[in-house]
Amino acid sequence: MHRFYISPENWHPDALALTGSEAHHSRDVLRMKRGEKLVLFNGRGREITAEIIDLGSSQIRLRKLHESETPPLRCRIVLGQAVPKGKNMELIVQKAVEIGADQIAPIISDRTVVQVDSESAVQKQAKWQQIAIEAAKQCGQNWLPRVHVPRKLAEFFDTATPNAGFDLRLIGSLQPDAQHLKKILADYSSEHQHRPQSVLMLVGPEGDFTPAELALARRHGCRPITLGPIILRVETAAIYCLSVLSYELLT
């Protein structure tokens, strides 16, 4: 069945309706008819199987058939991603949703090629959030990651959200003292007798973070990790880090 997103503030199980772009997609793109069934999710773990009962010009009214709740993932993984050039950020957002990231914080680093002012930052955030919604619809993810407005690394660390309450803070690094993630996780489990329940993963831009940015991250508790002997592209590094964390902490 086709999946549609209804934001938490518009989630009314006893008065369900598709409006705006979701109604357009259902009615004009998919050509869905009265009596057809579909799935709704609110991005906060709730899912409803519903039936179309009326196709109006401004909204599509639905009848609830079944409601369920998906528990949150075992670990909150936040990806702090330096914005890469081209459309690679779109790919990273899509894959981060599929792999199970809780939040995505775009970072404007000193080596970020893309120029982002306050106006374009809001536009990019809205575009990336919509990509996250589409990815969640396609992969069956009922917990929608929040994509934050791009900001500099110092601003990120000074912001209460999403930069709060991490059990473990990591940064991908080419530095010689970077450790393997497996060792860091083993050390954490040995010390705390449980796996971390919240992790920040910082991934740099083309050319890596600057020494000053690495020093800033270290001061905020980020431990440098190596991604292996081969230098990875930005999008590959992000997917690699999230995949390893997902395997170790979400299963």
Short mmCIF file of C-alpha atoms in Angstrom, two decimals:
data_model
loop_
_atom_site.label_atom_id
_atom_site.label_comp_id
_atom_site.label_asym_id
_atom_site.label_seq_id
_atom_site.Cartn_x
_atom_site.Cartn_y
_atom_site.Cartn_z
CA MET A 1 0.00 0.00 0.00
CA HIS A 2 1.07 3.56 -0.66
CA ARG A 3 2.33 5.52 2.36
CA PHE A 4 1.54 9.15 3.15
CA TYR A 5 2.91 11.55 5.75
CA ILE A 6 0.74 13.63 8.08
CA SER A 7 2.65 15.90 10.46
CA PRO A 8 2.12 15.37 14.22
CA GLU A 9 0.23 18.67 14.60
CA ASN A 10 -2.26 17.54 11.93
CA TRP A 11 -2.52 13.96 13.18
CA HIS A 12 -6.17 13.41 14.16
CA PRO A 13 -6.97 9.66 14.08
CA ASP A 14 -10.72 10.25 14.32
CA ALA A 15 -10.79 12.88 11.55
CA LEU A 16 -8.21 11.76 9.02
CA ALA A 17 -7.60 13.65 5.80
CA LEU A 18 -4.90 14.20 3.21
CA THR A 19 -4.34 17.80 2.18
CA GLY A 20 -1.86 19.81 0.12
CA SER A 21 0.86 17.92 -1.73
CA GLU A 22 -0.07 14.56 -0.21
CA ALA A 23 -3.65 14.88 -1.46
CA HIS A 24 -2.36 15.92 -4.88
CA HIS A 25 -0.03 12.92 -5.02
CA SER A 26 -2.80 10.51 -4.05
CA ARG A 27 -5.51 11.92 -6.30
CA ASP A 28 -3.67 13.31 -9.33
CA VAL A 29 -0.47 11.25 -9.52
CA LEU A 30 -1.45 7.83 -8.18
CA ARG A 31 -5.08 8.18 -9.32
CA MET A 32 -6.35 6.53 -6.16
CA LYS A 33 -10.11 5.96 -5.89
CA ARG A 34 -12.74 5.79 -3.17
CA GLY A 35 -12.50 2.49 -1.29
CA GLU A 36 -8.75 2.07 -1.81
CA LYS A 37 -6.56 1.53 1.24
CA LEU A 38 -3.40 3.40 2.17
CA VAL A 39 -1.01 3.82 5.09
CA LEU A 40 -0.46 7.02 7.07
CA PHE A 41 2.40 7.85 9.44
CA ASN A 42 3.17 10.89 11.56
CA GLY A 43 6.94 10.58 11.86
CA ARG A 44 6.67 10.01 15.64
CA GLY A 45 6.06 6.27 15.52
CA ARG A 46 2.33 6.18 14.81
CA GLU A 47 0.92 4.39 11.75
CA ILE A 48 -2.66 4.03 10.52
CA THR A 49 -4.13 1.87 7.77
CA ALA A 50 -7.04 3.81 6.30
CA GLU A 51 -9.62 3.71 3.53
CA ILE A 52 -10.49 6.56 1.18
CA ILE A 53 -14.12 7.60 1.70
CA ASP A 54 -14.25 10.90 -0.21
CA LEU A 55 -12.05 12.65 -2.78
CA GLY A 56 -12.70 16.37 -2.51
CA SER A 57 -10.97 19.16 -4.39
CA SER A 58 -9.14 20.41 -1.28
CA GLN A 59 -8.79 17.25 0.80
CA ILE A 60 -9.18 13.48 0.75
CA ARG A 61 -11.20 12.18 3.68
CA LEU A 62 -10.22 8.84 5.19
CA ARG A 63 -11.63 6.23 7.57
CA LYS A 64 -9.31 4.58 10.07
CA LEU A 65 -9.11 0.79 9.85
CA HIS A 66 -6.16 -0.02 12.10
CA GLU A 67 -3.69 1.96 14.19
CA SER A 68 -0.31 0.81 15.51
CA GLU A 69 2.79 2.21 17.16
CA THR A 70 6.42 1.59 16.23
CA PRO A 71 8.84 1.83 19.17
CA PRO A 72 11.80 4.20 18.75
CA LEU A 73 15.14 2.77 17.73
CA ARG A 74 17.46 1.57 20.49
CA CYS A 75 20.01 4.34 19.95
CA ARG A 76 19.61 7.99 18.96
CA ILE A 77 22.16 8.61 16.23
CA VAL A 78 22.67 12.23 15.13
CA LEU A 79 24.65 12.85 11.95
CA GLY A 80 26.54 16.15 11.89
CA GLN A 81 27.40 16.36 8.21
CA ALA A 82 29.54 19.05 6.58
CA VAL A 83 27.57 20.15 3.52
CA PRO A 84 29.22 18.68 0.39
CA LYS A 85 29.10 20.14 -3.08
CA GLY A 86 26.52 19.26 -5.70
CA LYS A 87 23.53 17.12 -4.76
CA ASN A 88 25.45 14.79 -2.47
CA MET A 89 23.69 16.17 0.60
CA GLU A 90 20.39 14.97 -0.83
CA LEU A 91 21.81 11.46 -1.16
CA ILE A 92 23.21 11.59 2.37
CA VAL A 93 19.86 12.69 3.82
CA GLN A 94 18.03 9.93 1.96
CA LYS A 95 20.42 7.22 3.09
CA ALA A 96 20.56 8.55 6.66
CA VAL A 97 16.79 8.08 6.90
CA GLU A 98 17.00 4.56 5.49
CA ILE A 99 19.80 3.55 7.86
CA GLY A 100 18.11 4.94 10.96
CA ALA A 101 19.51 8.38 11.87
CA ASP A 102 17.46 10.28 14.44
CA GLN A 103 18.54 13.76 13.35
CA ILE A 104 20.66 15.30 10.59
CA ALA A 105 22.58 18.48 11.36
CA PRO A 106 24.15 20.06 8.24
CA ILE A 107 27.44 21.76 9.10
CA ILE A 108 29.01 24.71 7.26
CA SER A 109 32.71 24.04 7.72
CA ASP A 110 35.63 26.26 6.75
CA ARG A 111 36.22 24.00 3.74
CA THR A 112 32.59 23.81 2.66
CA VAL A 113 32.47 24.68 -1.05
CA VAL A 114 28.77 25.55 -1.09
CA GLN A 115 28.03 29.12 0.03
CA VAL A 116 25.04 29.24 2.40
CA ASP A 117 23.50 32.49 3.66
CA SER A 118 20.61 32.72 6.13
CA GLU A 119 17.93 32.77 3.42
CA SER A 120 19.32 29.88 1.40
CA ALA A 121 19.94 27.93 4.63
CA VAL A 122 16.21 27.91 5.38
CA GLN A 123 15.41 26.91 1.80
CA LYS A 124 17.93 24.08 1.86
CA GLN A 125 16.62 22.85 5.21
CA ALA A 126 13.07 22.70 3.84
CA LYS A 127 14.23 20.85 0.72
CA TRP A 128 16.28 18.32 2.69
CA GLN A 129 13.42 17.77 5.15
CA GLN A 130 11.11 16.97 2.24
CA ILE A 131 13.68 14.48 0.92
CA ALA A 132 13.69 12.89 4.38
CA ILE A 133 9.89 12.60 4.27
CA GLU A 134 9.97 10.94 0.86
CA ALA A 135 12.67 8.52 2.02
CA ALA A 136 10.65 7.61 5.13
CA LYS A 137 7.59 6.99 2.97
CA GLN A 138 9.51 4.65 0.69
CA CYS A 139 11.45 2.64 3.27
CA GLY A 140 8.68 2.19 5.85
CA GLN A 141 10.39 4.29 8.53
CA ASN A 142 7.77 5.60 10.99
CA TRP A 143 10.24 7.77 12.89
CA LEU A 144 11.05 10.79 10.72
CA PRO A 145 14.50 12.31 11.30
CA ARG A 146 14.57 16.07 11.75
CA VAL A 147 16.87 17.95 9.39
CA HIS A 148 18.24 21.11 11.02
CA VAL A 149 19.16 24.42 9.43
CA PRO A 150 22.81 24.48 8.28
CA ARG A 151 25.15 26.18 10.75
CA LYS A 152 28.84 26.53 11.49
CA LEU A 153 30.46 23.97 13.75
CA ALA A 154 30.89 26.44 16.62
CA GLU A 155 27.20 27.40 16.40
CA PHE A 156 26.26 23.73 16.37
CA PHE A 157 28.11 23.10 19.62
CA ASP A 158 26.59 26.22 21.19
CA THR A 159 23.05 25.11 20.36
CA ALA A 160 21.08 23.12 22.93
CA THR A 161 19.32 21.10 20.20
CA PRO A 162 20.40 18.84 18.59
CA ASN A 163 23.66 19.04 20.52
CA ALA A 164 22.52 17.71 23.89
CA GLY A 165 22.91 14.63 26.03
CA PHE A 166 25.13 12.36 23.96
CA ASP A 167 26.62 9.26 25.52
CA LEU A 168 29.30 9.25 22.85
CA ARG A 169 30.64 11.90 20.47
CA LEU A 170 32.65 10.87 17.41
CA ILE A 171 34.34 12.61 14.49
CA GLY A 172 35.69 10.97 11.36
CA SER A 173 39.36 11.87 11.11
CA LEU A 174 42.48 11.30 9.05
CA GLN A 175 44.66 12.09 12.06
CA PRO A 176 47.21 9.40 13.05
CA ASP A 177 45.79 9.07 16.57
CA ALA A 178 42.27 8.25 15.33
CA GLN A 179 41.00 4.97 16.80
CA HIS A 180 38.85 2.24 15.30
CA LEU A 181 35.16 2.54 16.16
CA LYS A 182 35.09 -1.08 17.31
CA LYS A 183 37.64 -0.30 20.05
CA ILE A 184 35.84 2.87 21.16
CA LEU A 185 32.54 1.01 21.47
CA ALA A 186 34.20 -1.88 23.30
CA ASP A 187 35.84 0.54 25.74
CA TYR A 188 32.53 2.32 26.32
CA SER A 189 30.66 -0.92 26.99
CA SER A 190 33.39 -2.13 29.31
CA GLU A 191 33.30 1.10 31.32
CA HIS A 192 29.53 1.60 31.45
CA GLN A 193 28.29 -2.01 31.21
CA HIS A 194 25.91 -1.08 28.39
CA ARG A 195 26.05 0.23 24.85
CA PRO A 196 25.64 3.97 24.21
CA GLN A 197 22.04 5.09 23.73
CA SER A 198 22.85 8.36 21.97
CA VAL A 199 25.72 9.08 19.57
CA LEU A 200 26.86 12.16 17.67
CA MET A 201 28.73 11.34 14.46
CA LEU A 202 30.54 14.23 12.73
CA VAL A 203 31.61 13.76 9.11
CA GLY A 204 33.73 16.39 7.39
CA PRO A 205 33.72 17.93 3.93
CA GLU A 206 36.01 17.32 0.96
CA GLY A 207 39.47 17.75 2.42
CA ASP A 208 38.32 16.94 5.97
CA PHE A 209 37.68 19.38 8.81
CA THR A 210 40.39 21.97 9.42
CA PRO A 211 42.80 21.47 12.34
CA ALA A 212 40.98 24.27 14.20
CA GLU A 213 37.61 22.52 13.70
CA LEU A 214 39.07 19.20 14.82
CA ALA A 215 40.47 20.87 17.92
CA LEU A 216 37.06 22.47 18.60
CA ALA A 217 35.33 19.09 18.26
CA ARG A 218 37.86 17.48 20.61
CA ARG A 219 37.22 20.18 23.20
CA HIS A 220 33.54 19.26 23.04
CA GLY A 221 34.29 15.61 23.72
CA CYS A 222 34.43 14.23 20.17
CA ARG A 223 36.71 11.24 19.79
CA PRO A 224 38.43 10.90 16.37
CA ILE A 225 37.75 7.63 14.58
CA THR A 226 39.45 6.19 11.53
CA LEU A 227 37.37 5.03 8.59
CA GLY A 228 40.06 2.67 7.35
CA PRO A 229 43.14 2.94 5.13
CA ILE A 230 41.23 4.19 2.07
CA ILE A 231 40.19 7.84 1.86
CA LEU A 232 36.43 7.86 1.29
CA ARG A 233 34.26 10.34 -0.56
CA VAL A 234 32.07 12.46 1.70
CA GLU A 235 28.84 10.63 0.90
CA THR A 236 30.55 7.25 1.25
CA ALA A 237 31.99 8.24 4.63
CA ALA A 238 28.57 9.28 5.94
CA ILE A 239 26.90 6.07 4.78
CA TYR A 240 29.79 3.98 6.12
CA CYS A 241 29.68 5.59 9.57
CA LEU A 242 25.92 5.32 9.89
CA SER A 243 25.92 1.74 8.66
CA VAL A 244 28.52 0.65 11.21
CA LEU A 245 26.74 2.47 14.04
CA SER A 246 23.41 0.99 12.95
CA TYR A 247 24.86 -2.52 12.92
CA GLU A 248 26.50 -2.11 16.32
CA LEU A 249 23.82 -0.11 18.16
CA LEU A 250 20.40 -0.53 16.53
CA THR A 251 20.22 -4.30 16.15
#
